[in-house]
Amino acid sequence: MADKKTAAKAAMRPIRHAHAPAAAGEKPPQPRRRAPPAPRRAGERITQLQDLATVARRLREDQERQEAEAKARREATARAEAERHLFSRSVGPVTPLRNPNVARLRRHKPPPLPVQHWLDEERVLLESISDDFDVSTLLDTDDQLSFRRPGIGVEVTRRLRSGHWSIQRQLDLHGLRVDEAREALGDFIRHAHKIGIRCVRVVHGKGLGSPGKSPVLKGRVQRWLVQKNEVLAFVQARPMDGGAGALVVLLQPVLRKNS
């Protein structure tokens, strides 16, 4: 019975429409504003048209970004390829030679030079020349005081004096002090022997410009030459070659090793 009375009272209430004016003292209803759709999360179901437009816009932006990155990569690859083939494109097509026609020469290494040995030998030879050496017993007692090493026959000095060997080099000691002349003579004899020279002339002077008009270097040069192992013999030069102011010296032959 109570439910029937409640339903009857509700049916007797006046029906208010949405656009009907409000009663006196009642505030009119405010229109409802729709909020913008929230961003769609992954896996979220699209329920409205605005959500669909947002998704389409994002897809379009992603596609444009990917296309721009791909274009940048293609341009960078093209630039690298162009730089790698720049020379070949500049030169043009190249045809390899069938026969290069290149001679292959064997390089022969030069023989080593015993420079330090030469320096040591030079120092020993320079120091071995003494001014106190007595040469009088080694000189032949002829009018020109010639010298020949033991084992060398008299005919050698005879032919040397007659000009049998042509003079190949000359050393002039004029104007040198005793020490300078000794060093110059040792160096001259050593180098002449090394290059295979057999006959040389040493000019020591006649002493015409020296005090007392006596030769200063003549006797010293004789003593120095006797002490040089490279010297086989020496004689006073002929008048046409310097006479009493020079000596003609015969050197040892150079022994060549068989190659």
PDB file of C-alpha atoms in Angstrom:
ATOM      1  CA  MET A   1       0.000   0.000   0.000  1.00  0.00           C
ATOM      2  CA  ALA A   2       2.845   2.428   0.841  1.00  0.00           C
ATOM      3  CA  ASP A   3       4.555   1.838  -2.549  1.00  0.00           C
ATOM      4  CA  LYS A   4       1.364   2.682  -4.431  1.00  0.00           C
ATOM      5  CA  LYS A   5       0.929   5.972  -2.516  1.00  0.00           C
ATOM      6  CA  THR A   6       4.579   7.006  -3.193  1.00  0.00           C
ATOM      7  CA  ALA A   7       4.206   6.339  -6.907  1.00  0.00           C
ATOM      8  CA  ALA A   8       0.979   8.334  -7.024  1.00  0.00           C
ATOM      9  CA  LYS A   9       2.617  11.379  -5.380  1.00  0.00           C
ATOM     10  CA  ALA A  10       5.532  11.261  -7.794  1.00  0.00           C
ATOM     11  CA  ALA A  11       3.192  11.200 -10.743  1.00  0.00           C
ATOM     12  CA  MET A  12       1.396  14.286  -9.474  1.00  0.00           C
ATOM     13  CA  ARG A  13       4.716  16.386  -9.374  1.00  0.00           C
ATOM     14  CA  PRO A  14       5.105  18.831 -12.276  1.00  0.00           C
ATOM     15  CA  ILE A  15       7.757  17.814 -14.892  1.00  0.00           C
ATOM     16  CA  ARG A  16      10.541  20.487 -15.404  1.00  0.00           C
ATOM     17  CA  HIS A  17      12.070  20.565 -18.852  1.00  0.00           C
ATOM     18  CA  ALA A  18      15.728  21.544 -19.469  1.00  0.00           C
ATOM     19  CA  HIS A  19      14.748  24.742 -21.276  1.00  0.00           C
ATOM     20  CA  ALA A  20      11.906  25.735 -18.895  1.00  0.00           C
ATOM     21  CA  PRO A  21      12.420  28.863 -16.776  1.00  0.00           C
ATOM     22  CA  ALA A  22      13.429  28.280 -13.205  1.00  0.00           C
ATOM     23  CA  ALA A  23      11.036  29.032 -10.405  1.00  0.00           C
ATOM     24  CA  ALA A  24      11.282  32.172  -8.347  1.00  0.00           C
ATOM     25  CA  GLY A  25      14.315  32.129  -6.054  1.00  0.00           C
ATOM     26  CA  GLU A  26      15.976  29.176  -7.904  1.00  0.00           C
ATOM     27  CA  LYS A  27      19.268  29.614  -9.841  1.00  0.00           C
ATOM     28  CA  PRO A  28      19.133  28.706 -13.500  1.00  0.00           C
ATOM     29  CA  PRO A  29      21.238  25.624 -14.419  1.00  0.00           C
ATOM     30  CA  GLN A  30      24.705  26.416 -15.971  1.00  0.00           C
ATOM     31  CA  PRO A  31      25.517  24.847 -19.393  1.00  0.00           C
ATOM     32  CA  ARG A  32      28.012  21.992 -19.110  1.00  0.00           C
ATOM     33  CA  ARG A  33      31.406  22.539 -20.869  1.00  0.00           C
ATOM     34  CA  ARG A  34      33.143  19.549 -22.337  1.00  0.00           C
ATOM     35  CA  ALA A  35      36.855  19.234 -21.368  1.00  0.00           C
ATOM     36  CA  PRO A  36      39.443  18.574 -24.134  1.00  0.00           C
ATOM     37  CA  PRO A  37      40.314  14.939 -24.539  1.00  0.00           C
ATOM     38  CA  ALA A  38      43.368  13.809 -22.616  1.00  0.00           C
ATOM     39  CA  PRO A  39      46.349  12.458 -24.580  1.00  0.00           C
ATOM     40  CA  ARG A  40      45.914   8.891 -25.487  1.00  0.00           C
ATOM     41  CA  ARG A  41      48.218   6.471 -23.838  1.00  0.00           C
ATOM     42  CA  ALA A  42      49.577   3.362 -25.470  1.00  0.00           C
ATOM     43  CA  GLY A  43      47.008   0.644 -25.440  1.00  0.00           C
ATOM     44  CA  GLU A  44      44.231   3.169 -24.622  1.00  0.00           C
ATOM     45  CA  ARG A  45      41.038   2.696 -26.463  1.00  0.00           C
ATOM     46  CA  ILE A  46      39.879   5.538 -28.737  1.00  0.00           C
ATOM     47  CA  THR A  47      36.374   6.538 -27.794  1.00  0.00           C
ATOM     48  CA  GLN A  48      35.939   9.982 -29.454  1.00  0.00           C
ATOM     49  CA  LEU A  49      36.744  11.654 -32.796  1.00  0.00           C
ATOM     50  CA  GLN A  50      39.108  14.173 -31.169  1.00  0.00           C
ATOM     51  CA  ASP A  51      41.272  11.323 -29.855  1.00  0.00           C
ATOM     52  CA  LEU A  52      41.497   9.965 -33.377  1.00  0.00           C
ATOM     53  CA  ALA A  53      42.638  13.346 -34.767  1.00  0.00           C
ATOM     54  CA  THR A  54      45.378  13.631 -32.129  1.00  0.00           C
ATOM     55  CA  VAL A  55      46.673  10.179 -32.958  1.00  0.00           C
ATOM     56  CA  ALA A  56      46.713  10.977 -36.677  1.00  0.00           C
ATOM     57  CA  ARG A  57      48.649  14.202 -36.068  1.00  0.00           C
ATOM     58  CA  ARG A  58      51.259  12.400 -33.993  1.00  0.00           C
ATOM     59  CA  LEU A  59      51.648   9.701 -36.585  1.00  0.00           C
ATOM     60  CA  ARG A  60      52.128  12.338 -39.271  1.00  0.00           C
ATOM     61  CA  GLU A  61      54.814  14.134 -37.215  1.00  0.00           C
ATOM     62  CA  ASP A  62      56.635  10.860 -36.545  1.00  0.00           C
ATOM     63  CA  GLN A  63      56.585  10.011 -40.224  1.00  0.00           C
ATOM     64  CA  GLU A  64      57.928  13.455 -41.202  1.00  0.00           C
ATOM     65  CA  ARG A  65      60.721  13.183 -38.631  1.00  0.00           C
ATOM     66  CA  GLN A  66      61.712   9.729 -39.873  1.00  0.00           C
ATOM     67  CA  GLU A  67      61.706  10.932 -43.485  1.00  0.00           C
ATOM     68  CA  ALA A  68      63.918  13.909 -42.554  1.00  0.00           C
ATOM     69  CA  GLU A  69      66.413  11.652 -40.733  1.00  0.00           C
ATOM     70  CA  ALA A  70      66.494   9.210 -43.626  1.00  0.00           C
ATOM     71  CA  LYS A  71      67.093  12.093 -46.065  1.00  0.00           C
ATOM     72  CA  ALA A  72      69.982  13.402 -43.918  1.00  0.00           C
ATOM     73  CA  ARG A  73      71.538   9.932 -43.834  1.00  0.00           C
ATOM     74  CA  ARG A  74      71.249   9.571 -47.620  1.00  0.00           C
ATOM     75  CA  GLU A  75      72.870  12.979 -48.157  1.00  0.00           C
ATOM     76  CA  ALA A  76      75.751  12.152 -45.777  1.00  0.00           C
ATOM     77  CA  THR A  77      76.318   8.813 -47.532  1.00  0.00           C
ATOM     78  CA  ALA A  78      76.265  10.530 -50.929  1.00  0.00           C
ATOM     79  CA  ARG A  79      78.839  13.132 -49.780  1.00  0.00           C
ATOM     80  CA  ALA A  80      81.169  10.431 -48.410  1.00  0.00           C
ATOM     81  CA  GLU A  81      80.845   8.441 -51.625  1.00  0.00           C
ATOM     82  CA  ALA A  82      81.586  11.526 -53.706  1.00  0.00           C
ATOM     83  CA  GLU A  83      84.720  12.315 -51.668  1.00  0.00           C
ATOM     84  CA  ARG A  84      85.958   8.733 -51.960  1.00  0.00           C
ATOM     85  CA  HIS A  85      85.626   8.724 -55.748  1.00  0.00           C
ATOM     86  CA  LEU A  86      86.694  12.344 -56.307  1.00  0.00           C
ATOM     87  CA  PHE A  87      90.123  11.444 -57.771  1.00  0.00           C
ATOM     88  CA  SER A  88      88.800   8.745 -60.104  1.00  0.00           C
ATOM     89  CA  ARG A  89      86.054  11.038 -61.427  1.00  0.00           C
ATOM     90  CA  SER A  90      88.538  13.873 -61.917  1.00  0.00           C
ATOM     91  CA  VAL A  91      91.046  11.674 -63.796  1.00  0.00           C
ATOM     92  CA  GLY A  92      88.485   9.763 -65.797  1.00  0.00           C
ATOM     93  CA  PRO A  93      88.562   6.146 -66.932  1.00  0.00           C
ATOM     94  CA  VAL A  94      91.936   4.420 -66.545  1.00  0.00           C
ATOM     95  CA  THR A  95      93.149   1.448 -68.552  1.00  0.00           C
ATOM     96  CA  PRO A  96      95.850  -0.661 -66.840  1.00  0.00           C
ATOM     97  CA  LEU A  97      98.952  -1.368 -68.917  1.00  0.00           C
ATOM     98  CA  ARG A  98      99.262  -4.949 -70.013  1.00  0.00           C
ATOM     99  CA  ASN A  99     103.060  -4.788 -69.932  1.00  0.00           C
ATOM    100  CA  PRO A 100     104.399  -2.331 -67.342  1.00  0.00           C
ATOM    101  CA  ASN A 101     107.856  -2.499 -68.997  1.00  0.00           C
ATOM    102  CA  VAL A 102     109.644  -1.715 -65.738  1.00  0.00           C
ATOM    103  CA  ALA A 103     113.239  -2.812 -65.357  1.00  0.00           C
ATOM    104  CA  ARG A 104     114.055  -4.387 -62.032  1.00  0.00           C
ATOM    105  CA  LEU A 105     117.604  -3.441 -61.200  1.00  0.00           C
ATOM    106  CA  ARG A 106     119.569  -5.066 -58.471  1.00  0.00           C
ATOM    107  CA  ARG A 107     120.938  -2.567 -56.026  1.00  0.00           C
ATOM    108  CA  HIS A 108     124.522  -3.227 -55.101  1.00  0.00           C
ATOM    109  CA  LYS A 109     125.445  -1.993 -51.680  1.00  0.00           C
ATOM    110  CA  PRO A 110     128.696  -0.041 -51.616  1.00  0.00           C
ATOM    111  CA  PRO A 111     131.472  -1.698 -49.651  1.00  0.00           C
ATOM    112  CA  PRO A 112     131.877  -0.339 -46.141  1.00  0.00           C
ATOM    113  CA  LEU A 113     134.733   2.087 -45.620  1.00  0.00           C
ATOM    114  CA  PRO A 114     136.962   1.473 -42.595  1.00  0.00           C
ATOM    115  CA  VAL A 115     137.136   5.156 -41.765  1.00  0.00           C
ATOM    116  CA  GLN A 116     138.031   4.659 -38.139  1.00  0.00           C
ATOM    117  CA  HIS A 117     140.769   2.198 -39.094  1.00  0.00           C
ATOM    118  CA  TRP A 118     142.211   4.741 -41.499  1.00  0.00           C
ATOM    119  CA  LEU A 119     142.179   7.416 -38.815  1.00  0.00           C
ATOM    120  CA  ASP A 120     143.890   5.127 -36.346  1.00  0.00           C
ATOM    121  CA  GLU A 121     146.428   4.106 -38.941  1.00  0.00           C
ATOM    122  CA  GLU A 122     147.103   7.701 -39.858  1.00  0.00           C
ATOM    123  CA  ARG A 123     147.674   8.618 -36.233  1.00  0.00           C
ATOM    124  CA  VAL A 124     150.064   5.692 -35.745  1.00  0.00           C
ATOM    125  CA  LEU A 125     151.976   6.535 -38.897  1.00  0.00           C
ATOM    126  CA  LEU A 126     152.288  10.187 -37.952  1.00  0.00           C
ATOM    127  CA  GLU A 127     153.536   9.330 -34.520  1.00  0.00           C
ATOM    128  CA  SER A 128     155.989   6.750 -35.897  1.00  0.00           C
ATOM    129  CA  ILE A 129     157.979   9.345 -37.852  1.00  0.00           C
ATOM    130  CA  SER A 130     160.847  10.485 -35.665  1.00  0.00           C
ATOM    131  CA  ASP A 131     163.417  13.213 -36.206  1.00  0.00           C
ATOM    132  CA  ASP A 132     165.946  11.266 -34.131  1.00  0.00           C
ATOM    133  CA  PHE A 133     166.058   8.319 -36.521  1.00  0.00           C
ATOM    134  CA  ASP A 134     169.615   7.661 -37.800  1.00  0.00           C
ATOM    135  CA  VAL A 135     169.348   7.249 -41.558  1.00  0.00           C
ATOM    136  CA  SER A 136     173.026   7.515 -42.433  1.00  0.00           C
ATOM    137  CA  THR A 137     173.592   3.773 -42.241  1.00  0.00           C
ATOM    138  CA  LEU A 138     170.711   3.057 -44.618  1.00  0.00           C
ATOM    139  CA  LEU A 139     171.673   5.455 -47.390  1.00  0.00           C
ATOM    140  CA  ASP A 140     173.828   4.309 -50.260  1.00  0.00           C
ATOM    141  CA  THR A 141     177.205   6.047 -50.110  1.00  0.00           C
ATOM    142  CA  ASP A 142     177.037   7.433 -53.604  1.00  0.00           C
ATOM    143  CA  ASP A 143     177.253  11.039 -54.650  1.00  0.00           C
ATOM    144  CA  GLN A 144     173.515  11.498 -54.272  1.00  0.00           C
ATOM    145  CA  LEU A 145     172.808   9.409 -51.135  1.00  0.00           C
ATOM    146  CA  SER A 146     170.001   7.231 -52.525  1.00  0.00           C
ATOM    147  CA  PHE A 147     167.980   4.754 -50.438  1.00  0.00           C
ATOM    148  CA  ARG A 148     166.653   1.273 -51.131  1.00  0.00           C
ATOM    149  CA  ARG A 149     164.944  -1.009 -48.692  1.00  0.00           C
ATOM    150  CA  PRO A 150     166.651  -4.331 -47.828  1.00  0.00           C
ATOM    151  CA  GLY A 151     165.934  -6.865 -50.538  1.00  0.00           C
ATOM    152  CA  ILE A 152     165.689  -4.214 -53.284  1.00  0.00           C
ATOM    153  CA  GLY A 153     168.466  -4.434 -55.886  1.00  0.00           C
ATOM    154  CA  VAL A 154     170.729  -1.621 -57.027  1.00  0.00           C
ATOM    155  CA  GLU A 155     169.079  -1.674 -60.447  1.00  0.00           C
ATOM    156  CA  VAL A 156     165.888  -0.317 -58.891  1.00  0.00           C
ATOM    157  CA  THR A 157     167.549   2.912 -57.741  1.00  0.00           C
ATOM    158  CA  ARG A 158     169.399   3.098 -61.050  1.00  0.00           C
ATOM    159  CA  ARG A 159     166.158   2.910 -63.039  1.00  0.00           C
ATOM    160  CA  LEU A 160     164.451   5.290 -60.628  1.00  0.00           C
ATOM    161  CA  ARG A 161     167.180   7.838 -61.164  1.00  0.00           C
ATOM    162  CA  SER A 162     167.013   7.438 -64.946  1.00  0.00           C
ATOM    163  CA  GLY A 163     163.266   8.180 -65.050  1.00  0.00           C
ATOM    164  CA  HIS A 164     162.042   4.624 -65.665  1.00  0.00           C
ATOM    165  CA  TRP A 165     158.899   5.330 -63.616  1.00  0.00           C
ATOM    166  CA  SER A 166     156.937   8.423 -64.534  1.00  0.00           C
ATOM    167  CA  ILE A 167     156.189  10.861 -61.701  1.00  0.00           C
ATOM    168  CA  GLN A 168     152.465  10.702 -60.914  1.00  0.00           C
ATOM    169  CA  ARG A 169     152.137  13.065 -57.943  1.00  0.00           C
ATOM    170  CA  GLN A 170     154.157  15.817 -56.297  1.00  0.00           C
ATOM    171  CA  LEU A 171     154.359  17.328 -52.813  1.00  0.00           C
ATOM    172  CA  ASP A 172     155.949  20.740 -52.286  1.00  0.00           C
ATOM    173  CA  LEU A 173     157.068  21.433 -48.707  1.00  0.00           C
ATOM    174  CA  HIS A 174     158.272  24.997 -49.291  1.00  0.00           C
ATOM    175  CA  GLY A 175     157.183  27.421 -46.572  1.00  0.00           C
ATOM    176  CA  LEU A 176     156.069  24.745 -44.068  1.00  0.00           C
ATOM    177  CA  ARG A 177     157.342  24.412 -40.529  1.00  0.00           C
ATOM    178  CA  VAL A 178     158.949  21.147 -39.483  1.00  0.00           C
ATOM    179  CA  ASP A 179     155.813  19.769 -37.787  1.00  0.00           C
ATOM    180  CA  GLU A 180     153.628  20.813 -40.708  1.00  0.00           C
ATOM    181  CA  ALA A 181     156.015  19.270 -43.230  1.00  0.00           C
ATOM    182  CA  ARG A 182     156.185  15.957 -41.312  1.00  0.00           C
ATOM    183  CA  GLU A 183     152.392  15.690 -41.163  1.00  0.00           C
ATOM    184  CA  ALA A 184     151.951  16.692 -44.804  1.00  0.00           C
ATOM    185  CA  LEU A 185     154.533  14.133 -45.966  1.00  0.00           C
ATOM    186  CA  GLY A 186     152.990  11.276 -43.964  1.00  0.00           C
ATOM    187  CA  ASP A 187     149.505  12.047 -45.278  1.00  0.00           C
ATOM    188  CA  PHE A 188     150.751  12.406 -48.861  1.00  0.00           C
ATOM    189  CA  ILE A 189     152.618   9.082 -48.895  1.00  0.00           C
ATOM    190  CA  ARG A 190     149.754   7.203 -47.246  1.00  0.00           C
ATOM    191  CA  HIS A 191     147.069   8.437 -49.656  1.00  0.00           C
ATOM    192  CA  ALA A 192     149.265   7.995 -52.728  1.00  0.00           C
ATOM    193  CA  HIS A 193     149.898   4.377 -51.777  1.00  0.00           C
ATOM    194  CA  LYS A 194     146.188   3.706 -51.129  1.00  0.00           C
ATOM    195  CA  ILE A 195     145.156   4.807 -54.612  1.00  0.00           C
ATOM    196  CA  GLY A 196     147.893   2.744 -56.279  1.00  0.00           C
ATOM    197  CA  ILE A 197     150.429   5.430 -57.226  1.00  0.00           C
ATOM    198  CA  ARG A 198     153.965   4.073 -57.641  1.00  0.00           C
ATOM    199  CA  CYS A 199     156.204   7.102 -58.192  1.00  0.00           C
ATOM    200  CA  VAL A 200     156.041  10.551 -56.560  1.00  0.00           C
ATOM    201  CA  ARG A 201     158.267  13.574 -56.134  1.00  0.00           C
ATOM    202  CA  VAL A 202     158.830  15.378 -52.840  1.00  0.00           C
ATOM    203  CA  VAL A 203     160.219  18.916 -53.090  1.00  0.00           C
ATOM    204  CA  HIS A 204     162.023  19.899 -49.896  1.00  0.00           C
ATOM    205  CA  GLY A 205     164.030  22.842 -51.266  1.00  0.00           C
ATOM    206  CA  LYS A 206     167.731  23.659 -51.429  1.00  0.00           C
ATOM    207  CA  GLY A 207     167.735  25.986 -48.447  1.00  0.00           C
ATOM    208  CA  LEU A 208     168.677  29.096 -50.402  1.00  0.00           C
ATOM    209  CA  GLY A 209     166.231  31.176 -48.358  1.00  0.00           C
ATOM    210  CA  SER A 210     167.183  29.654 -45.010  1.00  0.00           C
ATOM    211  CA  PRO A 211     169.660  31.099 -42.520  1.00  0.00           C
ATOM    212  CA  GLY A 212     173.151  29.920 -43.438  1.00  0.00           C
ATOM    213  CA  LYS A 213     171.933  28.903 -46.921  1.00  0.00           C
ATOM    214  CA  SER A 214     171.638  25.293 -45.736  1.00  0.00           C
ATOM    215  CA  PRO A 215     168.568  23.089 -46.414  1.00  0.00           C
ATOM    216  CA  VAL A 216     166.430  22.626 -43.315  1.00  0.00           C
ATOM    217  CA  LEU A 217     164.091  19.886 -44.549  1.00  0.00           C
ATOM    218  CA  LYS A 218     166.364  17.828 -46.796  1.00  0.00           C
ATOM    219  CA  GLY A 219     167.837  15.597 -44.106  1.00  0.00           C
ATOM    220  CA  ARG A 220     164.527  15.415 -42.222  1.00  0.00           C
ATOM    221  CA  VAL A 221     162.611  14.320 -45.317  1.00  0.00           C
ATOM    222  CA  GLN A 222     165.121  11.544 -45.894  1.00  0.00           C
ATOM    223  CA  ARG A 223     164.708  10.303 -42.294  1.00  0.00           C
ATOM    224  CA  TRP A 224     160.908  10.493 -42.553  1.00  0.00           C
ATOM    225  CA  LEU A 225     160.773   8.586 -45.841  1.00  0.00           C
ATOM    226  CA  VAL A 226     162.978   5.770 -44.554  1.00  0.00           C
ATOM    227  CA  GLN A 227     160.514   5.210 -41.700  1.00  0.00           C
ATOM    228  CA  LYS A 228     157.539   4.878 -44.052  1.00  0.00           C
ATOM    229  CA  ASN A 229     156.792   1.235 -44.869  1.00  0.00           C
ATOM    230  CA  GLU A 230     155.154   2.281 -48.138  1.00  0.00           C
ATOM    231  CA  VAL A 231     158.506   3.565 -49.472  1.00  0.00           C
ATOM    232  CA  LEU A 232     160.683   1.089 -51.403  1.00  0.00           C
ATOM    233  CA  ALA A 233     163.387   3.479 -52.530  1.00  0.00           C
ATOM    234  CA  PHE A 234     164.181   7.119 -53.266  1.00  0.00           C
ATOM    235  CA  VAL A 235     166.875   9.031 -55.111  1.00  0.00           C
ATOM    236  CA  GLN A 236     167.769  12.623 -55.655  1.00  0.00           C
ATOM    237  CA  ALA A 237     165.825  14.075 -58.546  1.00  0.00           C
ATOM    238  CA  ARG A 238     167.395  14.784 -61.907  1.00  0.00           C
ATOM    239  CA  PRO A 239     168.297  18.423 -62.627  1.00  0.00           C
ATOM    240  CA  MET A 240     165.255  18.739 -64.840  1.00  0.00           C
ATOM    241  CA  ASP A 241     163.029  17.452 -61.972  1.00  0.00           C
ATOM    242  CA  GLY A 242     164.421  19.655 -59.202  1.00  0.00           C
ATOM    243  CA  GLY A 243     167.949  18.376 -58.642  1.00  0.00           C
ATOM    244  CA  ALA A 244     169.237  18.601 -55.078  1.00  0.00           C
ATOM    245  CA  GLY A 245     166.016  20.263 -53.936  1.00  0.00           C
ATOM    246  CA  ALA A 246     163.754  17.227 -54.515  1.00  0.00           C
ATOM    247  CA  LEU A 247     163.537  13.458 -54.099  1.00  0.00           C
ATOM    248  CA  VAL A 248     161.923  10.896 -56.421  1.00  0.00           C
ATOM    249  CA  VAL A 249     160.221   8.211 -54.328  1.00  0.00           C
ATOM    250  CA  LEU A 250     159.173   4.693 -55.388  1.00  0.00           C
ATOM    251  CA  LEU A 251     156.209   3.250 -53.418  1.00  0.00           C
ATOM    252  CA  GLN A 252     155.154  -0.304 -52.707  1.00  0.00           C
ATOM    253  CA  PRO A 253     152.622  -1.752 -55.173  1.00  0.00           C
ATOM    254  CA  VAL A 254     149.102  -2.187 -53.819  1.00  0.00           C
ATOM    255  CA  LEU A 255     148.104  -5.793 -53.324  1.00  0.00           C
ATOM    256  CA  ARG A 256     144.674  -6.364 -54.890  1.00  0.00           C
ATOM    257  CA  LYS A 257     142.477  -9.086 -53.421  1.00  0.00           C
ATOM    258  CA  ASN A 258     140.949 -11.462 -55.923  1.00  0.00           C
ATOM    259  CA  SER A 259     137.253 -10.683 -56.295  1.00  0.00           C
TER     260      SER A 259
END
